[in-house]
CSV table of C-alpha atoms in Angstrom, one decimal:
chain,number,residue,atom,x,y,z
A,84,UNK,CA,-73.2,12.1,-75.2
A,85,UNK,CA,-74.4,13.9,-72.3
A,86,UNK,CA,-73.3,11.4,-69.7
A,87,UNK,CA,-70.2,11.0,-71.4
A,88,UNK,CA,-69.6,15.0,-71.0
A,89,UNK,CA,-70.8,15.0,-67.3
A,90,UNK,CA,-68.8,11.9,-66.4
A,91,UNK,CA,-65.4,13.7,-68.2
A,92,UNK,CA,-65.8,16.9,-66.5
A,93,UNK,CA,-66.4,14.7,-62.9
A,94,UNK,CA,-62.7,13.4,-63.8
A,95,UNK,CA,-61.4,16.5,-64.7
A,96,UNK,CA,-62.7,18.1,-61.0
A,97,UNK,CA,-61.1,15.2,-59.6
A,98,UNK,CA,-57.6,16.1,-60.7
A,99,UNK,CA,-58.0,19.8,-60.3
A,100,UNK,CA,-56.0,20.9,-57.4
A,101,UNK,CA,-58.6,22.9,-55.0
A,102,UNK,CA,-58.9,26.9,-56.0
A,103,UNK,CA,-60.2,28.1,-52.8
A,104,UNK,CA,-59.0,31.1,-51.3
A,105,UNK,CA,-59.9,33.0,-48.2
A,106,UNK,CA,-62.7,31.8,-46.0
A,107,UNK,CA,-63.6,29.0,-48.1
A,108,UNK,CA,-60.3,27.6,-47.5
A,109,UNK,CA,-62.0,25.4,-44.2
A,110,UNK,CA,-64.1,23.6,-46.5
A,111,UNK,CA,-61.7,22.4,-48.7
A,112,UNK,CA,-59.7,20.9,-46.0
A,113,UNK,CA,-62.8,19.9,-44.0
A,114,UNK,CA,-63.5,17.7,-47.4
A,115,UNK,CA,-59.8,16.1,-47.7
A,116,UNK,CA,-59.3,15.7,-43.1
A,117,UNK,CA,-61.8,13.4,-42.6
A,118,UNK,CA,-60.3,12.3,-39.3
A,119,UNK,CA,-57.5,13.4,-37.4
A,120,UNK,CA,-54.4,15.0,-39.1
A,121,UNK,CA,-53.5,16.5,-42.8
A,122,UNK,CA,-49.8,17.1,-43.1
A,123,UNK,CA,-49.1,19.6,-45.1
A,124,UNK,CA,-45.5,18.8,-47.8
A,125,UNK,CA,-44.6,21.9,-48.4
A,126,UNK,CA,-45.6,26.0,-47.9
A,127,UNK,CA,-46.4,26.1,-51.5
A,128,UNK,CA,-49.5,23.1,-50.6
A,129,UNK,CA,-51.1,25.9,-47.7
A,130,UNK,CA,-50.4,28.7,-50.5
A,131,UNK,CA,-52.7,26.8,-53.0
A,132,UNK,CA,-55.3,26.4,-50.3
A,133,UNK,CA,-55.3,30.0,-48.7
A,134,UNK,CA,-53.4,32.2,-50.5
A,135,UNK,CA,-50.1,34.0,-50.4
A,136,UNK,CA,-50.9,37.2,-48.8
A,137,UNK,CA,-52.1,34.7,-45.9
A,138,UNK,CA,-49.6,32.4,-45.7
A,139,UNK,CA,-47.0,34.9,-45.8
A,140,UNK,CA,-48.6,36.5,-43.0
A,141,UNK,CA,-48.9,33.2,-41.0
A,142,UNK,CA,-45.2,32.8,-41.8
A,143,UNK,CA,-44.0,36.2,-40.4
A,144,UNK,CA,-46.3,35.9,-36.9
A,145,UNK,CA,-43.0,34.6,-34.9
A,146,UNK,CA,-41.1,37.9,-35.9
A,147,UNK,CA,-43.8,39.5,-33.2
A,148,UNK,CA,-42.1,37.7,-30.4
A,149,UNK,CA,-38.6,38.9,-31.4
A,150,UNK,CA,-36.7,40.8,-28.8
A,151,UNK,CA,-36.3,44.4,-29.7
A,152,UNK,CA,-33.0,43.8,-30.3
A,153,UNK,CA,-31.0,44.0,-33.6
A,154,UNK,CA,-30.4,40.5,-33.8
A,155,UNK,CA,-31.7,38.8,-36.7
A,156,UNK,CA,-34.5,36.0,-36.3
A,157,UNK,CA,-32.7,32.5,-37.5
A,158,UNK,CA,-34.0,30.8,-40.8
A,159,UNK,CA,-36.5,28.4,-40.1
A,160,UNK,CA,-37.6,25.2,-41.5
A,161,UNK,CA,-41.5,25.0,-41.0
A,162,UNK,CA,-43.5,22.3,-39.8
A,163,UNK,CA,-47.5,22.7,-41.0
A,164,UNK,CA,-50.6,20.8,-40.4
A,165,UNK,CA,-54.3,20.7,-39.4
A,166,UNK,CA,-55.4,18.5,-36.7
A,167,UNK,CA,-58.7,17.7,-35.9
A,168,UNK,CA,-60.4,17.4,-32.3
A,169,UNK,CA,-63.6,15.5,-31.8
A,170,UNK,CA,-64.9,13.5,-29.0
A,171,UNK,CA,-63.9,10.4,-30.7
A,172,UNK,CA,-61.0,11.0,-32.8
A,173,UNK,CA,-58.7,13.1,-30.4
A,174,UNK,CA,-60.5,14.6,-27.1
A,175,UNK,CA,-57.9,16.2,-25.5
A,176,UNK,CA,-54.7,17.1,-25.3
A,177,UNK,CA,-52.8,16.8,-22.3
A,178,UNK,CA,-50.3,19.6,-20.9
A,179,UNK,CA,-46.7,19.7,-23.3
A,180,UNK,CA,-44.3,21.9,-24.4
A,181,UNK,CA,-43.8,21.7,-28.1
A,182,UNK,CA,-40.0,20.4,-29.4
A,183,UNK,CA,-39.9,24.0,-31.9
A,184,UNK,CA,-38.3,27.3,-31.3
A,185,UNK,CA,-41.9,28.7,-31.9
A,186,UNK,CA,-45.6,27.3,-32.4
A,187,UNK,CA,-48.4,29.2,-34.2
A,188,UNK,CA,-51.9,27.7,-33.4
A,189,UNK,CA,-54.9,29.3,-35.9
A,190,UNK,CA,-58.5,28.6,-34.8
A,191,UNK,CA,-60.3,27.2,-37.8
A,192,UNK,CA,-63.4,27.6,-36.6
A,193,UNK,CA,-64.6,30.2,-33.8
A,194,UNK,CA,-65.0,28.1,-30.1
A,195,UNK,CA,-68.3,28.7,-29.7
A,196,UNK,CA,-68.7,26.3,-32.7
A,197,UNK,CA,-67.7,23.1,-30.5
A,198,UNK,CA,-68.1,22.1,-26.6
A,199,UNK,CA,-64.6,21.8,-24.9
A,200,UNK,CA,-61.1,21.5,-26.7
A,201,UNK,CA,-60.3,24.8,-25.3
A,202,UNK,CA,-56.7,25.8,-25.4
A,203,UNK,CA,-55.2,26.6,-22.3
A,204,UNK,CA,-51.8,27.4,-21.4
A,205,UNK,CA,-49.9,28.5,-18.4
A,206,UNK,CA,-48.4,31.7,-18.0
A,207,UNK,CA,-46.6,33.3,-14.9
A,208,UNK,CA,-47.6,30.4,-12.8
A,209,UNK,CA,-51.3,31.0,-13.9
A,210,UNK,CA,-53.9,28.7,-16.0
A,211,UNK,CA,-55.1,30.5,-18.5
A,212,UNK,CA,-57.7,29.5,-20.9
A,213,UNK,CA,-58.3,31.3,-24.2
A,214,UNK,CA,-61.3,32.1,-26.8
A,215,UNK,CA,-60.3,32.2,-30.2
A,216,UNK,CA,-62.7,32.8,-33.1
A,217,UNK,CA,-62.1,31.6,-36.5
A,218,UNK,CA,-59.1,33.2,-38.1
A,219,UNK,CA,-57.2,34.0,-34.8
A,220,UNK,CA,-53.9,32.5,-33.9
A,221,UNK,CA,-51.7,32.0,-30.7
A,222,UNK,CA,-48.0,32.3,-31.4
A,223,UNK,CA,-45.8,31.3,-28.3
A,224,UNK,CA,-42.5,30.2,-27.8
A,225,UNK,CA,-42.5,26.7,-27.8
A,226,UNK,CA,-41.5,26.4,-24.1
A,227,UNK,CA,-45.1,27.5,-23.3
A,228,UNK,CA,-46.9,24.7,-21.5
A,229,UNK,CA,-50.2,24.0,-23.2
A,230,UNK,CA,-53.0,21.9,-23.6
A,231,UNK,CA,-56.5,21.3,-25.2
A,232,UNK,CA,-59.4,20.3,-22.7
A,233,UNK,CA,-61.6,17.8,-23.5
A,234,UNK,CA,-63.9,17.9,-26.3
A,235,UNK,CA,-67.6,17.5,-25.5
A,236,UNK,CA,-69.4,18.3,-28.4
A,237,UNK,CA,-68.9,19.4,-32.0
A,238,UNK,CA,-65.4,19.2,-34.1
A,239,UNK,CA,-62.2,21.5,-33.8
A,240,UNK,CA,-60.0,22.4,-36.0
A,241,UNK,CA,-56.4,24.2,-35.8
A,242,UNK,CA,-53.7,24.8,-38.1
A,243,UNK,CA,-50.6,24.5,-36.5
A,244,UNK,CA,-47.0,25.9,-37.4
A,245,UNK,CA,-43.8,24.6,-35.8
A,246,UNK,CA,-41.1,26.8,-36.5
A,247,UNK,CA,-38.0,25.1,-36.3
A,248,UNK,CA,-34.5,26.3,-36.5
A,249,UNK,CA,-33.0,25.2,-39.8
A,250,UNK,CA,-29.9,23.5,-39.4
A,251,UNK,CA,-27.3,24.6,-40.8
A,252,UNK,CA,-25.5,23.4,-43.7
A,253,UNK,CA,-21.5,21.9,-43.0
A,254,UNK,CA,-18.9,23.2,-45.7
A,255,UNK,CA,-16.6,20.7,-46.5
């Protein structure tokens, strides 16, 4: 009867949707990205895995790059997923501008974690590499041109948000 209970309640895990919250929220999607890229569906699947207050402060990052004029920020549709850098999956990125009105990129680990896959970007004619610890995000128009150098050691992880202008709907 025992095995029976243990080998029920493995099941029942199984179809559980994660719980974590907060910091444990790398290791449940360290455990389901394997390899290179988990797309996330919908903002209600990066809710379940880090919580509201974080997501909805992930989601309101581009309003920080809105001109101080009075001008509203459009509605966005938004693009979400983690990608994974290693030496052997995806070791570097090479320099693009990303097709989105804005791009938030959060470190999912700190840098010092991993060799290489730093992000570097180019601003006022100037390369420019940056340190991120875990938690921290970039948010840059999408113009920016960017890249990740090449991994030498370790994996990195970033969860990226493409903020795209919604289109909008024709009234017929």
């Amino acid at each position: 009867a025992d095995k029976k209970d243990e080998d029920a309640a493995a099941k029942k895990r199984k179809k559980e949707p994660p719980k974590s919250k907060g910091k444990d929220w790398q290791t449940e999607f360290l455990r389901v990205l394997p390899f290179a890229t988990l797309i996330f569906a919908c903002i209600g699947s990066l809710t379940a895995l880090i919580g509201d207050d974080e997501t909805q402060t992930l989601l309101a990052l581009p309003a920080r790059l809105k001109p101080s004029s009075d001008a509203p920020l459009p509605a966005f549709r938004v693009e979400i997923f983690v990608r994974r850098y290693s030496r052997s999956t995806r070791p570097w990125i090479q320099f693009h501008c990303d097709n989105a009105l804005f791009t938030v990129n959060v470190a999912c680990a700190p840098d010092a974690r991993h060799e290489g896959g730093r992000l570097v970007c180019v601003v006022d004619d100037e390369l420019q590499q940056l340190e991120r610890d875990e938690g921290e995000a970039t948010v840059h128009p999408s113009s920016l041109l960017h890249a990740v150098t090449s991994m030498t050691t370790g994996v990195r992880y970033s969860l990226i948000c493409f903020f795209h202008r919604k289109e909008e709907v024709e009234v017929q």
